[in-house]
Coordinates of C-alpha atoms in Angstrom, one line a residue:
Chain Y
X1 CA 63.4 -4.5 19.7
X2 CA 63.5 -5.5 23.2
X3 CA 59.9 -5.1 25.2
X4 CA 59.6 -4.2 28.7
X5 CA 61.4 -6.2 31.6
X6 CA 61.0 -5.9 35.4
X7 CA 63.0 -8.0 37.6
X8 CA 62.9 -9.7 39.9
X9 CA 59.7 -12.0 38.4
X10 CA 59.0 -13.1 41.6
X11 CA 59.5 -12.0 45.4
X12 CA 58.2 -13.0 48.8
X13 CA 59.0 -11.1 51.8
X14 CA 57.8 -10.7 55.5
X15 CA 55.8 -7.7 56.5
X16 CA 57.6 -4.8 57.8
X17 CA 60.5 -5.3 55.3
X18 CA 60.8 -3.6 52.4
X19 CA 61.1 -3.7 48.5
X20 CA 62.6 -2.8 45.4
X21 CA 61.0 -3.7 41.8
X22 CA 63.0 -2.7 39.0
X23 CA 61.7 -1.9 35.1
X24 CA 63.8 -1.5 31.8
X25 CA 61.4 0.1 29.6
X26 CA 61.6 -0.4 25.8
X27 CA 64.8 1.7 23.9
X28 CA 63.5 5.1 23.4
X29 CA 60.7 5.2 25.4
X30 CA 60.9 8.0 28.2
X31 CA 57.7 6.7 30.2
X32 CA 57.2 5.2 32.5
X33 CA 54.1 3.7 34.5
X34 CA 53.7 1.1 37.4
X35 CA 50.1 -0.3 38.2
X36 CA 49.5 -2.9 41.6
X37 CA 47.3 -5.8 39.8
X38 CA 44.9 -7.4 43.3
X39 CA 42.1 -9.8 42.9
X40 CA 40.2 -7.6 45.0
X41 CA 40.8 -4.0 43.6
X42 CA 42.2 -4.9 40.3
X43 CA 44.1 -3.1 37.9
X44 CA 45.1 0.3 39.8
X45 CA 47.7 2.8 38.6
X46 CA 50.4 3.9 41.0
X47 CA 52.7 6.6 39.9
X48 CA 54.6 7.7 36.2
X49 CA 57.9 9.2 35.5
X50 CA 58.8 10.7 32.6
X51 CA 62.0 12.2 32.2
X52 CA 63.2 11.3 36.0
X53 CA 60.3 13.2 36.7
X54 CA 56.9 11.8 38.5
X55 CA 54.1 13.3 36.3
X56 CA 51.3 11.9 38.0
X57 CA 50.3 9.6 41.3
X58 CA 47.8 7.3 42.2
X59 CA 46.3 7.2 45.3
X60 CA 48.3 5.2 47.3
X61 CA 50.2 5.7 50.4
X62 CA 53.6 7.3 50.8
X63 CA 54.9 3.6 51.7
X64 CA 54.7 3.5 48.1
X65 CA 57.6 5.8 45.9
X66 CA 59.3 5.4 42.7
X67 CA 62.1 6.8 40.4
X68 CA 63.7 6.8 37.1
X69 CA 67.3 7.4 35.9
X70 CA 68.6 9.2 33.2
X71 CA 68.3 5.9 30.6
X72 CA 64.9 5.9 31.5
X73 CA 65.0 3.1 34.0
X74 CA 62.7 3.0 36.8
X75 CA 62.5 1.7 40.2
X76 CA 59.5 1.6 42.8
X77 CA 60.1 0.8 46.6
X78 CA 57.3 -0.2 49.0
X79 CA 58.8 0.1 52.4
X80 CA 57.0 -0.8 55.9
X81 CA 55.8 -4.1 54.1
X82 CA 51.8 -5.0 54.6
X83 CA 49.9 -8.3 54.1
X84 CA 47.7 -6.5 51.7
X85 CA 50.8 -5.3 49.5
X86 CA 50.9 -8.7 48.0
X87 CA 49.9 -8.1 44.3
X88 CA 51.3 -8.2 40.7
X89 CA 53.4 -5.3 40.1
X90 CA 53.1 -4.7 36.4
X91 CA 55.7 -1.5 34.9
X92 CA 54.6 0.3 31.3
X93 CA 56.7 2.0 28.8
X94 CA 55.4 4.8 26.5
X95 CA 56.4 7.1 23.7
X96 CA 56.6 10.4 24.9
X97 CA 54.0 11.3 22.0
X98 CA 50.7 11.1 20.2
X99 CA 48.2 9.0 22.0
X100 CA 50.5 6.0 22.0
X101 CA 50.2 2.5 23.5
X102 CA 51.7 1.0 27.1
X103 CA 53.4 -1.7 26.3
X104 CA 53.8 -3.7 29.6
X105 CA 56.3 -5.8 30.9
X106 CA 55.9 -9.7 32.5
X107 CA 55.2 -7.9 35.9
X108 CA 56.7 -8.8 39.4
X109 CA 54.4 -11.0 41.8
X110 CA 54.9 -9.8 45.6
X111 CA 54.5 -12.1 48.6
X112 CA 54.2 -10.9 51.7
X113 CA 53.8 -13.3 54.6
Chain V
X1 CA 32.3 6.8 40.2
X2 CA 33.8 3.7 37.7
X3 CA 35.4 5.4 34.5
X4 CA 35.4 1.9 32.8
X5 CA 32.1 -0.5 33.1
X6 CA 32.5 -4.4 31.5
X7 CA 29.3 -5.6 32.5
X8 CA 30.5 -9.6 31.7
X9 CA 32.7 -11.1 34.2
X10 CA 33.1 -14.4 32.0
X11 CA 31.8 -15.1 28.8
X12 CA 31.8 -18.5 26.4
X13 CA 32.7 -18.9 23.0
X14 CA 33.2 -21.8 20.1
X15 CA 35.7 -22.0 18.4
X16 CA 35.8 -20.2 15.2
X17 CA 32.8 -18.1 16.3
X18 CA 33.2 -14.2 16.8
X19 CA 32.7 -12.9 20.1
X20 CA 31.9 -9.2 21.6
X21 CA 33.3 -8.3 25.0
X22 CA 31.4 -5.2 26.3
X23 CA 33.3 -1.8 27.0
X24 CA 31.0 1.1 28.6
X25 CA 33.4 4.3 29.7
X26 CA 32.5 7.8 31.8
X27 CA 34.5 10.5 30.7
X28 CA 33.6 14.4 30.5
X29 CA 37.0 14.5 28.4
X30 CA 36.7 15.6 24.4
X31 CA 40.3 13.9 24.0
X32 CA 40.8 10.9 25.3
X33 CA 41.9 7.1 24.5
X34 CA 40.9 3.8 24.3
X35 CA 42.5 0.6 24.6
X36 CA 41.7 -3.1 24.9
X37 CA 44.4 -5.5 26.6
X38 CA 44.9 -9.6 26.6
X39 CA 46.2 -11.4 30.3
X40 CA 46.8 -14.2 29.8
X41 CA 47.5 -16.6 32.8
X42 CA 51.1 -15.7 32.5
X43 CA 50.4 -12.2 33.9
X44 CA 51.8 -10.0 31.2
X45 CA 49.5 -7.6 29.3
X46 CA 49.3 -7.9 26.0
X47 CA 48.3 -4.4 24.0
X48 CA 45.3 -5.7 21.2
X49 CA 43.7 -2.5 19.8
X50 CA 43.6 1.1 20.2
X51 CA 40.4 3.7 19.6
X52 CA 41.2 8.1 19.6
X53 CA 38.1 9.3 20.1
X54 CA 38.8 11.6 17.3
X55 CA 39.4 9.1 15.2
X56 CA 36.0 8.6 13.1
X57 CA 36.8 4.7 11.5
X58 CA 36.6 1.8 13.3
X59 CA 39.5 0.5 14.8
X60 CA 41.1 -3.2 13.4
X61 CA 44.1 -5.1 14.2
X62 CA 44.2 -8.8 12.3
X63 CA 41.2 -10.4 14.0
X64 CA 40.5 -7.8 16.8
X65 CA 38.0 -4.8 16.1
X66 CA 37.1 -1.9 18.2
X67 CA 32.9 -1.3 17.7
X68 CA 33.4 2.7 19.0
X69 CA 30.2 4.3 19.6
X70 CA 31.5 7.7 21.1
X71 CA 27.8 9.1 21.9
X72 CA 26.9 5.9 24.0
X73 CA 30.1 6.0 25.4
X74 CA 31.1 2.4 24.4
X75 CA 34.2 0.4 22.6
X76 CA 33.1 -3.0 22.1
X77 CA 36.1 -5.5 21.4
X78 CA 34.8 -8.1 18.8
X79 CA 37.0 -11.1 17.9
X80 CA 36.4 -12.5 14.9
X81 CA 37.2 -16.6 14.1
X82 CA 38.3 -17.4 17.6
X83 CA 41.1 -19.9 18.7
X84 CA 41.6 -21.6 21.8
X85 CA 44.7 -19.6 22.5
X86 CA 42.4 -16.8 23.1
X87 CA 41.2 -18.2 26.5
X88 CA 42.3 -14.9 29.2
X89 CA 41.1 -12.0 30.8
X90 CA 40.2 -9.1 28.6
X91 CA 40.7 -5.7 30.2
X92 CA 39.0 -2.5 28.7
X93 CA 41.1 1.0 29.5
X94 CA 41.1 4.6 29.0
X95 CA 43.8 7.1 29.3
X96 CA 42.0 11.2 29.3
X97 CA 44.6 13.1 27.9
X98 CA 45.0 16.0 30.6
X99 CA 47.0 16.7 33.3
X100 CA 50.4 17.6 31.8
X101 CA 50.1 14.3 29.4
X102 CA 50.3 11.6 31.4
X103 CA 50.0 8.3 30.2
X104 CA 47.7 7.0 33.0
X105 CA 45.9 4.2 32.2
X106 CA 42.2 3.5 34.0
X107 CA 41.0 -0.3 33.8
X108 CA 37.8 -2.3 34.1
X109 CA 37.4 -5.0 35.8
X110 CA 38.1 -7.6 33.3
X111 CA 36.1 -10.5 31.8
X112 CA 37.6 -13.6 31.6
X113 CA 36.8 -15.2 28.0
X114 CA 37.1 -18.9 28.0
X115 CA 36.9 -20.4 23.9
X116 CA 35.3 -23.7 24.0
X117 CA 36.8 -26.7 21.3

């Protein structure tokens, strides 16, 4: 079974542009999570979808959104690019039951210059 | 205030020794989870070991053990026999199971275990 990919594995961008990260989550998983990785803040989580639906949200700012299609794919998008956006964007897939494990994906690393 | 404590930023080992990394949580949750995760340099996170906290045994997966002591709120990871390939951060999480099921994960602050030759 295929885990968890995000593309692209690497970006860097200017501020004031904006960006798209993209997550394939493992067949038959229907969650969804995205979490920024910073060596000043750490591991914080961002939003989830589940079933095209965002079920929770981090505290971040509305710069940051996200969405998933119907086969369970997900996208986040950080527009209005800052210096402190620069971070390891790591996606999650879940079984939609039980108390199951996130398996994560490689993660994306954002640059922003 | 912090959810997830690892009091050990970076911690030694030998090779072939067993090592604890430290896991204190803050919860007022009855159902809730408990997970421990491998980064290596690479970036990805690897899933190790996973603690209910109804579930009354010990959690084990090959060399990784959970040491879950629910009333002082901690879920020591202990590797037993370690190998150099070991060498990463260690993060400690927690997922509380309200709020319409979401799988949100809460992390510590990671110690970085380094096995010695």
């Amino acid at each position: 079974k295929a885990g968890v990919t995000q593309t692209p594995r690497y970006l860097i961008k200017t501020r004031g542009q904006q960006v798209t990260l993209s997550c394939s989550p493992i067949s038959g998983h229907r969650s969804v999570s995205w979490y920024q990785q910073t060596p000043g803040q750490g591991l914080q989580f961002l939003f989830e979808y589940f079933s095209e639906t965002q079920r929770n949200k981090g505290n971040f700012p509305g710069r940051f959104s996200g969405r998933q299609f119907s086969n369970s794919r997900s996208e986040m998008n950080v527009s209005t690019l800052e210096l402190g956006d620069s971070a390891l964007y790591l996606c999650a897939s879940t079984q939609a039951s039980g108390y199951n494990e996130q398996f994560f994906g490689p993660g994306t690393r954002l640059t922003v210059l | 205030a912090q959810k997830i404590t690892q009091t050990q930023p970076g911690m030694f080992v030998q090779e072939k020794e067993a090592v604890t990394l430290d896991c204190t949580y803050d919860t007022s949750d009855q159902s809730y989870g408990l997970f421990w995760y491998k980064q290596p340099s690479s970036g990805e996170m690897i899933f190790l070991i996973y603690q209910g906290s109804y579930d009354e045994q010990n959690a084990t997966e090959g060399r990784y053990s959970l040491n879950f002591q629910k009333a002082r709120k901690s879920a020591n990871l202990v590797i037993s026999a370690s190998q150099l390939g070991d060498s990463a951060m260690y993060f400690c999480a927690m997922r509380e199971v309200s709020g319409a099921g979401s799988y949100q994960l809460t992390f510590g602050k990671g110690t970085k275990l380094s096995v010695i030759p």
